[in-house]
Short mmCIF file of C-alpha atoms in Angstrom, two decimals:
data_model
loop_
_atom_site.label_atom_id
_atom_site.label_comp_id
_atom_site.label_asym_id
_atom_site.label_seq_id
_atom_site.Cartn_x
_atom_site.Cartn_y
_atom_site.Cartn_z
CA MET Z 1 175.98 29.61 168.21
CA PRO Z 2 176.07 26.19 166.50
CA GLU Z 3 174.85 26.07 162.94
CA LYS Z 4 171.24 24.94 162.56
CA LEU Z 5 170.42 22.69 159.63
CA ARG Z 6 167.06 22.64 157.89
CA LEU Z 7 165.68 19.42 159.38
CA ASP Z 8 161.96 20.20 159.66
CA GLU Z 9 161.17 18.56 156.33
CA LEU Z 10 162.45 15.22 157.64
CA ALA Z 11 159.64 15.10 160.19
CA GLU Z 12 157.07 15.58 157.41
CA GLU Z 13 158.24 12.70 155.20
CA ARG Z 14 155.63 9.96 154.86
CA LEU Z 15 156.50 6.41 155.81
CA SER Z 16 155.65 3.44 153.63
CA ALA Z 17 156.27 -0.25 152.99
CA ARG Z 18 159.39 0.80 151.08
CA ASP Z 19 161.03 1.62 154.42
CA LYS Z 20 162.25 -1.73 155.72
CA GLY Z 21 161.77 -2.66 159.34
CA LEU Z 22 158.94 -0.25 160.11
CA PRO Z 23 155.68 -1.55 161.61
CA VAL Z 24 152.70 -1.69 159.27
CA ARG Z 25 150.80 0.90 161.27
CA ALA Z 26 153.49 3.47 160.38
CA TYR Z 27 152.55 3.43 156.70
CA GLY Z 28 150.94 6.64 155.52
CA ASN Z 29 151.96 8.57 158.65
CA THR Z 30 154.56 11.29 158.66
CA VAL Z 31 157.62 10.64 160.76
CA ARG Z 32 156.32 13.18 163.27
CA GLU Z 33 152.89 11.52 163.49
CA PHE Z 34 154.43 8.10 163.96
CA LEU Z 35 156.79 9.24 166.71
CA ASP Z 36 153.93 11.03 168.47
CA SER Z 37 152.11 7.68 168.69
CA ASP Z 38 154.62 6.28 171.24
CA PRO Z 39 156.11 3.50 169.08
CA GLN Z 40 157.85 0.54 170.69
CA LEU Z 41 160.71 -1.48 169.25
CA GLY Z 42 158.61 -4.61 169.70
CA GLU Z 43 156.40 -3.45 166.82
CA PHE Z 44 159.24 -3.40 164.28
CA TRP Z 45 160.12 -6.14 161.81
CA THR Z 46 163.43 -7.92 161.71
CA PRO Z 47 166.14 -7.51 160.63
CA LEU Z 48 166.93 -4.14 162.21
CA VAL Z 49 169.78 -1.82 163.08
CA VAL Z 50 168.97 0.17 166.21
CA LEU Z 51 170.64 3.30 167.65
CA ASP Z 52 170.98 4.01 171.38
CA ALA Z 53 170.37 7.69 172.19
CA ASP Z 54 171.94 7.56 175.65
CA ALA Z 55 175.17 6.02 174.32
CA MET Z 56 175.33 8.56 171.47
CA ARG Z 57 175.00 11.43 173.97
CA ASN Z 58 177.86 9.93 175.95
CA ASN Z 59 180.04 9.67 172.85
CA LEU Z 60 179.32 13.23 171.73
CA ASP Z 61 180.26 14.54 175.18
CA VAL Z 62 183.39 12.38 175.42
CA MET Z 63 184.79 13.47 172.06
CA SER Z 64 183.85 17.12 172.57
CA GLU Z 65 185.71 17.26 175.86
CA TRP Z 66 188.68 15.25 174.54
CA THR Z 67 189.27 17.61 171.60
CA ARG Z 68 188.60 20.76 173.62
CA VAL Z 69 191.23 19.90 176.22
CA ARG Z 70 193.80 19.37 173.46
CA GLY Z 71 193.01 22.55 171.57
CA LEU Z 72 191.80 20.67 168.50
CA GLU Z 73 188.90 21.35 166.16
CA LEU Z 74 186.63 18.53 165.03
CA MET Z 75 185.03 18.27 161.60
CA PRO Z 76 183.71 14.70 161.78
CA HIS Z 77 183.36 12.69 158.61
CA GLY Z 78 179.69 12.93 157.69
CA LYS Z 79 179.93 10.05 155.19
CA THR Z 80 179.98 7.73 158.22
CA THR Z 81 176.25 8.25 158.76
CA MET Z 82 175.02 10.52 155.92
CA ALA Z 83 172.37 11.47 158.46
CA PRO Z 84 171.80 15.24 158.77
CA ALA Z 85 170.02 14.77 162.10
CA LEU Z 86 173.19 13.22 163.53
CA TRP Z 87 175.35 15.92 161.91
CA GLN Z 88 173.25 18.43 163.82
CA LYS Z 89 174.03 16.68 167.10
CA GLN Z 90 177.74 16.88 166.26
CA LEU Z 91 177.48 20.58 165.41
CA ASP Z 92 175.56 21.21 168.64
CA ALA Z 93 178.42 19.51 170.51
CA GLY Z 94 180.85 22.11 169.16
CA CYS Z 95 182.10 20.71 165.87
CA LEU Z 96 183.52 23.27 163.44
CA GLY Z 97 181.74 21.67 160.48
CA ILE Z 98 181.27 18.38 158.70
CA THR Z 99 183.69 16.53 156.42
CA LEU Z 100 182.36 14.79 153.31
CA ALA Z 101 183.84 12.46 150.70
CA THR Z 102 182.17 13.30 147.37
CA MET Z 103 180.65 16.33 145.71
CA GLY Z 104 177.35 14.45 145.62
CA GLN Z 105 177.47 14.35 149.42
CA VAL Z 106 178.33 18.06 149.47
CA ARG Z 107 175.25 18.78 147.38
CA THR Z 108 173.09 16.77 149.81
CA ALA Z 109 174.58 18.61 152.78
CA ARG Z 110 174.03 22.01 151.20
CA SER Z 111 170.38 21.12 150.60
CA PHE Z 112 170.05 21.00 154.39
CA GLY Z 113 171.86 24.31 154.80
CA LEU Z 114 175.23 23.02 156.00
CA SER Z 115 177.69 25.87 155.47
CA SER Z 116 180.98 24.61 156.95
CA ILE Z 117 182.31 21.76 154.81
CA MET Z 118 185.60 20.02 154.25
CA LEU Z 119 185.76 17.73 151.23
CA ALA Z 120 188.37 15.06 151.96
CA ASN Z 121 188.91 14.62 148.26
CA ALA Z 122 189.77 16.46 145.08
CA VAL Z 123 187.30 18.23 142.76
CA VAL Z 124 188.42 17.95 139.13
CA ASP Z 125 185.29 17.76 136.95
CA GLU Z 126 183.69 20.82 135.43
CA ARG Z 127 180.10 20.10 136.53
CA SER Z 128 181.13 19.87 140.21
CA LEU Z 129 183.27 22.98 140.01
CA ARG Z 130 180.45 24.96 138.39
CA TYR Z 131 178.14 23.86 141.18
CA LEU Z 132 180.75 24.80 143.78
CA ALA Z 133 181.24 28.25 142.25
CA GLY Z 134 177.53 28.89 142.68
CA GLU Z 135 177.62 27.84 146.33
CA LEU Z 136 180.65 30.03 147.06
CA ALA Z 137 178.59 33.08 146.07
CA ASP Z 138 177.08 32.69 149.56
CA PRO Z 139 179.56 34.48 151.88
CA GLU Z 140 178.50 32.24 154.78
CA VAL Z 141 179.82 29.09 153.08
CA ARG Z 142 183.16 27.78 154.33
CA PHE Z 143 184.46 25.13 151.93
CA VAL Z 144 187.86 23.52 151.55
CA CYS Z 145 188.93 20.57 149.40
CA TRP Z 146 192.20 18.72 148.77
CA ALA Z 147 194.70 18.34 145.93
CA ASP Z 148 197.67 15.97 145.68
CA SER Z 149 199.26 16.93 142.35
CA VAL Z 150 200.01 19.88 140.11
CA THR Z 151 197.81 18.15 137.52
CA THR Z 152 194.88 18.43 139.92
CA ILE Z 153 195.42 22.17 140.33
CA GLU Z 154 195.67 22.64 136.56
CA ALA Z 155 192.44 20.69 136.01
CA MET Z 156 190.66 22.91 138.53
CA GLU Z 157 192.00 26.06 136.92
CA ARG Z 158 190.84 25.07 133.42
CA ALA Z 159 187.28 24.77 134.65
CA LEU Z 160 187.24 27.69 137.10
CA ARG Z 161 188.61 30.28 134.67
CA ASP Z 162 185.46 29.95 132.55
CA ILE Z 163 183.19 30.41 135.57
CA ASP Z 164 182.00 33.56 137.31
CA LEU Z 165 183.81 32.89 140.59
CA SER Z 166 183.13 35.15 143.56
CA ARG Z 167 186.26 34.03 145.45
CA PRO Z 168 189.04 31.48 145.07
CA VAL Z 169 188.45 27.86 146.07
CA ASP Z 170 190.31 26.92 149.26
CA VAL Z 171 192.54 23.87 148.76
CA CYS Z 172 194.69 21.91 151.22
CA VAL Z 173 197.71 20.11 149.84
CA GLU Z 174 197.25 16.42 150.56
CA LEU Z 175 200.32 14.55 151.73
CA GLY Z 176 200.27 10.79 151.28
CA ALA Z 177 202.70 7.97 151.97
CA ASP Z 178 203.95 4.90 150.14
CA GLY Z 179 201.32 2.22 150.45
CA GLY Z 180 198.71 4.74 151.55
CA ARG Z 181 195.71 6.08 149.71
CA THR Z 182 195.75 9.39 147.82
CA GLY Z 183 198.24 12.16 148.51
CA ALA Z 184 201.58 13.40 147.20
CA ARG Z 185 204.12 10.71 147.95
CA SER Z 186 206.84 12.98 149.32
CA ILE Z 187 207.25 16.36 151.00
CA GLU Z 188 209.08 17.58 147.90
CA ALA Z 189 206.19 16.62 145.63
CA ALA Z 190 203.70 18.24 148.04
CA LEU Z 191 205.76 21.44 148.02
CA ASP Z 192 205.47 21.55 144.24
CA VAL Z 193 201.68 21.31 144.57
CA ALA Z 194 201.67 24.05 147.21
CA ARG Z 195 203.76 26.43 145.10
CA ARG Z 196 201.50 25.90 142.11
CA THR Z 197 198.42 26.45 144.27
CA ALA Z 198 199.76 29.63 145.83
CA ALA Z 199 200.50 31.01 142.35
CA SER Z 200 196.93 30.50 141.15
CA ASP Z 201 194.41 33.32 140.84
CA VAL Z 202 191.36 31.04 141.25
CA ILE Z 203 192.62 28.66 143.96
CA ARG Z 204 193.86 29.55 147.43
CA LEU Z 205 196.40 27.55 149.45
CA ALA Z 206 194.53 26.72 152.67
CA GLY Z 207 196.75 24.25 154.49
CA VAL Z 208 197.82 20.63 154.67
CA ALA Z 209 195.64 17.53 154.81
CA GLY Z 210 195.94 13.77 154.82
CA TYR Z 211 194.70 10.45 156.11
CA GLU Z 212 196.85 8.29 158.36
CA GLY Z 213 194.37 5.44 158.82
CA SER Z 214 195.43 3.50 155.74
CA LEU Z 215 198.94 3.05 157.18
CA GLY Z 216 197.86 0.68 159.95
CA HIS Z 217 195.08 -1.66 160.96
CA ASP Z 218 195.93 -2.30 164.61
CA ARG Z 219 197.78 -0.70 167.51
CA SER Z 220 201.02 -2.59 167.05
CA GLN Z 221 204.28 -0.66 167.43
CA ARG Z 222 204.87 -0.98 163.69
CA ALA Z 223 201.49 0.59 162.85
CA LEU Z 224 201.78 3.34 165.45
CA GLY Z 225 205.31 4.14 164.29
CA ALA Z 226 204.21 4.44 160.66
CA VAL Z 227 201.32 6.72 161.61
CA ARG Z 228 203.51 8.93 163.78
CA ALA Z 229 206.19 9.28 161.11
CA TYR Z 230 203.58 10.24 158.54
CA LEU Z 231 202.05 12.88 160.81
CA GLN Z 232 205.46 14.35 161.58
CA ASN Z 233 206.02 14.70 157.84
CA GLN Z 234 202.68 16.45 157.57
CA VAL Z 235 203.68 18.98 160.23
CA GLU Z 236 207.04 19.47 158.54
CA LEU Z 237 205.24 20.23 155.28
CA HIS Z 238 202.97 22.74 156.99
CA GLN Z 239 205.92 24.53 158.53
CA ALA Z 240 207.68 24.65 155.15
CA LEU Z 241 204.69 26.43 153.62
CA GLY Z 242 204.84 29.45 155.92
CA ASP Z 243 205.93 31.93 153.24
CA LEU Z 244 203.32 30.64 150.78
CA TYR Z 245 200.30 31.14 153.04
CA ASP Z 246 198.28 34.36 152.90
CA ASP Z 247 196.56 35.94 155.89
CA GLY Z 248 193.44 33.76 155.64
CA GLU Z 249 192.33 30.70 157.55
CA ILE Z 250 194.69 27.69 157.49
CA TYR Z 251 193.97 24.03 158.25
CA VAL Z 252 196.19 21.16 159.25
CA THR Z 253 193.99 18.10 159.28
CA ALA Z 254 194.19 14.35 159.78
CA GLY Z 255 192.55 11.86 162.07
CA GLY Z 256 190.34 8.92 161.28
CA SER Z 257 188.66 7.12 164.17
CA ALA Z 258 191.56 4.80 165.01
CA TYR Z 259 194.66 6.93 165.61
CA PHE Z 260 193.38 10.35 166.60
CA ASP Z 261 195.39 10.17 169.84
CA VAL Z 262 198.61 9.96 167.83
CA VAL Z 263 197.42 12.89 165.71
CA ALA Z 264 196.83 14.91 168.87
CA ASP Z 265 200.28 14.06 170.26
CA VAL Z 266 202.12 15.05 167.08
CA TYR Z 267 200.06 18.19 166.53
CA ALA Z 268 200.59 19.27 170.15
CA GLU Z 269 204.32 19.46 169.53
CA ALA Z 270 203.76 21.93 166.67
CA MET Z 271 200.79 24.03 167.76
CA GLY Z 272 202.70 26.44 170.01
CA GLU Z 273 201.79 30.03 169.22
CA ASP Z 274 200.35 29.14 165.80
CA SER Z 275 196.92 30.55 166.63
CA ARG Z 276 195.84 31.14 163.03
CA THR Z 277 195.92 27.43 162.10
CA ARG Z 278 192.94 25.20 162.77
CA TRP Z 279 194.40 21.86 163.86
CA THR Z 280 191.50 19.66 162.88
CA LEU Z 281 190.48 16.05 163.43
CA ARG Z 282 187.98 14.38 161.08
CA SER Z 283 187.10 11.32 163.20
CA GLY Z 284 183.53 10.32 162.35
CA ALA Z 285 182.77 6.87 163.78
CA TYR Z 286 182.91 8.02 167.41
CA ILE Z 287 179.23 9.04 167.48
CA THR Z 288 178.16 5.38 167.49
CA HIS Z 289 181.52 3.66 168.10
CA ASP Z 290 181.04 -0.12 167.61
CA ASP Z 291 181.50 -3.59 169.06
CA GLY Z 292 184.20 -4.69 166.64
CA PHE Z 293 186.94 -2.85 164.76
CA TYR Z 294 186.82 0.45 166.64
CA ARG Z 295 186.31 -1.28 169.98
CA GLY Z 296 189.64 -2.96 169.33
CA ILE Z 297 191.57 0.06 168.05
CA SER Z 298 190.06 3.32 169.33
CA PRO Z 299 192.12 5.05 172.05
CA LEU Z 300 188.87 5.99 173.81
CA ASP Z 301 187.40 2.51 174.06
CA GLU Z 302 186.93 1.15 177.56
CA ALA Z 303 189.79 -1.29 176.91
CA GLY Z 304 192.20 1.62 176.38
CA THR Z 305 194.79 2.77 178.88
CA ASN Z 306 193.62 5.34 181.46
CA VAL Z 307 190.27 6.00 179.78
CA ALA Z 308 188.16 7.59 182.50
CA ARG Z 309 185.04 7.93 180.36
CA PRO Z 310 185.04 5.64 177.31
CA LEU Z 311 183.10 5.68 174.10
CA ARG Z 312 180.20 3.22 174.11
CA SER Z 313 178.74 1.19 171.30
CA ALA Z 314 175.54 3.02 170.29
CA MET Z 315 174.33 0.71 167.51
CA TYR Z 316 173.26 -2.91 167.40
CA GLY Z 317 171.58 -5.31 165.04
CA VAL Z 318 168.56 -7.50 165.63
CA ALA Z 319 167.82 -10.62 163.60
CA ARG Z 320 165.43 -13.55 163.92
CA VAL Z 321 166.11 -17.28 163.82
CA VAL Z 322 164.33 -18.51 160.67
CA SER Z 323 165.96 -21.93 160.29
CA HIS Z 324 167.65 -24.53 162.50
CA PRO Z 325 168.72 -27.07 159.86
CA GLU Z 326 171.22 -29.06 161.94
CA PRO Z 327 172.47 -29.27 165.53
CA GLY Z 328 174.64 -26.29 166.43
CA LEU Z 329 173.63 -24.21 163.41
CA ALA Z 330 170.87 -21.62 163.10
CA LEU Z 331 170.18 -19.16 160.27
CA LEU Z 332 169.19 -15.56 160.98
CA ASP Z 333 167.07 -13.38 158.70
CA GLY Z 334 169.69 -10.60 158.41
CA GLY Z 335 172.75 -10.74 156.20
CA LYS Z 336 175.15 -8.60 154.19
CA ARG Z 337 172.32 -6.40 152.91
CA ASP Z 338 171.45 -5.50 156.51
CA PHE Z 339 174.59 -5.59 158.65
CA PRO Z 340 178.24 -4.55 158.12
CA PHE Z 341 180.76 -7.33 157.47
CA ASP Z 342 183.86 -5.71 155.93
CA GLU Z 343 185.64 -5.13 159.27
CA GLY Z 344 184.40 -8.16 161.16
CA LEU Z 345 181.23 -10.25 161.36
CA PRO Z 346 178.38 -9.44 163.76
CA ILE Z 347 178.80 -10.61 167.35
CA PRO Z 348 175.84 -12.36 169.09
CA ARG Z 349 175.11 -10.64 172.39
CA ALA Z 350 171.70 -11.70 173.71
CA THR Z 351 168.51 -13.57 172.81
CA ALA Z 352 164.81 -13.09 173.53
CA SER Z 353 161.64 -14.86 172.55
CA ASP Z 354 160.70 -11.73 170.55
CA LEU Z 355 161.32 -8.01 170.33
CA GLY Z 356 160.07 -6.26 173.43
CA HIS Z 357 160.71 -9.31 175.63
CA GLU Z 358 163.45 -9.84 178.19
CA TRP Z 359 166.95 -10.30 176.80
CA VAL Z 360 169.19 -13.13 178.01
CA THR Z 361 172.95 -12.86 177.55
CA PHE Z 362 174.18 -15.13 174.77
CA ASN Z 363 177.44 -16.98 175.53
CA GLY Z 364 179.51 -19.22 173.30
CA ALA Z 365 177.85 -18.30 170.01
CA ALA Z 366 179.35 -16.79 166.88
CA VAL Z 367 178.36 -15.66 163.41
CA THR Z 368 180.65 -17.67 161.15
CA ALA Z 369 179.48 -16.58 157.68
CA MET Z 370 176.98 -14.32 155.94
CA ASN Z 371 174.97 -14.37 152.72
CA ASP Z 372 172.94 -11.49 151.29
CA GLN Z 373 169.96 -12.14 153.60
CA HIS Z 374 171.22 -14.76 156.08
CA SER Z 375 173.77 -15.01 158.85
CA TYR Z 376 175.12 -18.40 159.95
CA LEU Z 377 174.88 -18.64 163.74
CA SER Z 378 176.99 -21.27 165.45
CA VAL Z 379 175.08 -21.59 168.70
CA GLY Z 380 177.53 -23.53 170.86
CA VAL Z 381 176.21 -24.40 174.30
CA HIS Z 382 173.29 -21.96 174.17
CA ASP Z 383 170.73 -23.35 171.75
CA VAL Z 384 168.07 -21.19 170.11
CA THR Z 385 164.55 -21.85 168.97
CA LEU Z 386 162.81 -20.96 165.73
CA GLY Z 387 161.40 -17.44 165.88
CA GLU Z 388 163.73 -16.26 168.62
CA VAL Z 389 165.51 -12.91 168.12
CA VAL Z 390 169.20 -12.22 168.61
CA THR Z 391 170.96 -8.90 169.26
CA LEU Z 392 174.20 -8.45 167.36
CA GLY Z 393 177.18 -6.27 168.12
CA LEU Z 394 178.26 -4.62 164.87
CA SER Z 395 181.63 -3.61 163.47
CA HIS Z 396 182.28 -0.50 161.34
CA PRO Z 397 179.57 2.19 161.37
CA CYS Z 398 180.49 3.37 157.87
CA THR Z 399 179.04 0.22 156.33
CA ALA Z 400 176.14 -0.11 158.77
CA PHE Z 401 174.29 3.12 158.02
CA ASP Z 402 174.41 2.77 154.24
CA LYS Z 403 172.08 -0.23 154.32
CA TRP Z 404 169.19 1.60 155.97
CA HIS Z 405 166.76 4.33 154.95
CA TYR Z 406 165.52 4.80 158.52
CA LEU Z 407 167.13 3.60 161.76
CA PRO Z 408 165.01 3.54 164.93
CA VAL Z 409 166.52 5.24 167.97
CA VAL Z 410 165.70 3.93 171.44
CA SER Z 411 166.18 6.08 174.51
CA SER Z 412 168.71 3.59 175.91
CA SER Z 413 169.81 0.00 175.43
CA GLU Z 414 167.51 -0.99 178.32
CA SER Z 415 164.48 0.67 176.73
CA ASP Z 416 162.01 -0.51 174.10
CA ARG Z 417 160.71 3.02 173.47
CA VAL Z 418 161.51 4.42 170.01
CA ILE Z 419 162.11 8.16 170.29
CA ASP Z 420 163.35 8.96 166.79
CA LEU Z 421 163.87 7.68 163.25
CA VAL Z 422 167.21 8.69 161.78
CA ARG Z 423 167.04 9.24 158.02
CA THR Z 424 170.09 8.52 155.88
CA PHE Z 425 170.96 9.84 152.41
CA PHE Z 426 173.19 7.34 150.62
#
């Protein structure tokens, strides 16, 4: 049975003017009371980021089936959304657990009862390790973190030896690559970390981890070759650790949201009869996909080769024209504080006279620049009028969710009915 998080309290939170985008009539109501009142998107204030429930269901099903067929586990990166309600949907779809990036995020997740956690990072400070020791007293908690140096292991040991520890902390050796992010820079260096980990009485060697996404930013042959070579090194490291592993659970894990197909190909060559190892992807952006970076690089986008059922963009922005200072230029009321911009600017898709009105496809327009609270809309052949609203395709979910306390969820992109408010915890 999938793990059930403690989400009931989210429905009892009271809405207020501090929650941007919500209609005035929501103030003072609990989330449950507001949703029971049949809210419509046309009541909300701009700017907005909206989620599409139908597209998210599609994406959950697509990724669940894709990993199942390949014999892979999925522990999606929860820092993408920091939304426990969406984590629950991922767990319900068969995910082994949730990956997180900081111990602060782990603490948030544990407050909702999440028990299966991978920390794609190291834990080296005493306060975090003391907290972790307390959580590991619960036998239901599955936790694994990473380490990329002997120094990291020694820092963990110094703190853990002074703590009443019910069981060792599981640690994966992180393999990196030149020009990459964290991680031991060679197999030899990673082996040193593994030997030191296996010799510890308070830390347990639990596998091999890493992140291939920093080695490429497109699907060129150069990028794909670098990713593949890195993953082959990761598998080689795992195989070299055979005599150091105990009889417990082992992970081999990689896989952002761009190259998980390459991860699957390389892992497939090594899985064989290795039934005790959990070959685990951590792709997190798939639940909403996007209209920008991941649309251009994901192997499961509709533009991909032989994709029978693609991921669909399940998030979009809405902004209003608040100025038309010169021909061909309009200013929207949403900017960097509202929409992601680090992996591409928003993409104008359609216009309407207001929220809740009929959308008309928007051709020949582009967002050319953004300020904190404005986007510069070059309107091209399709002019806009003051007060009109524009839907925006967004790029990079990881920097879309962090700007919003609540995101309205519509039943589908064709619907104005708001069926949920997704709460984030950034």
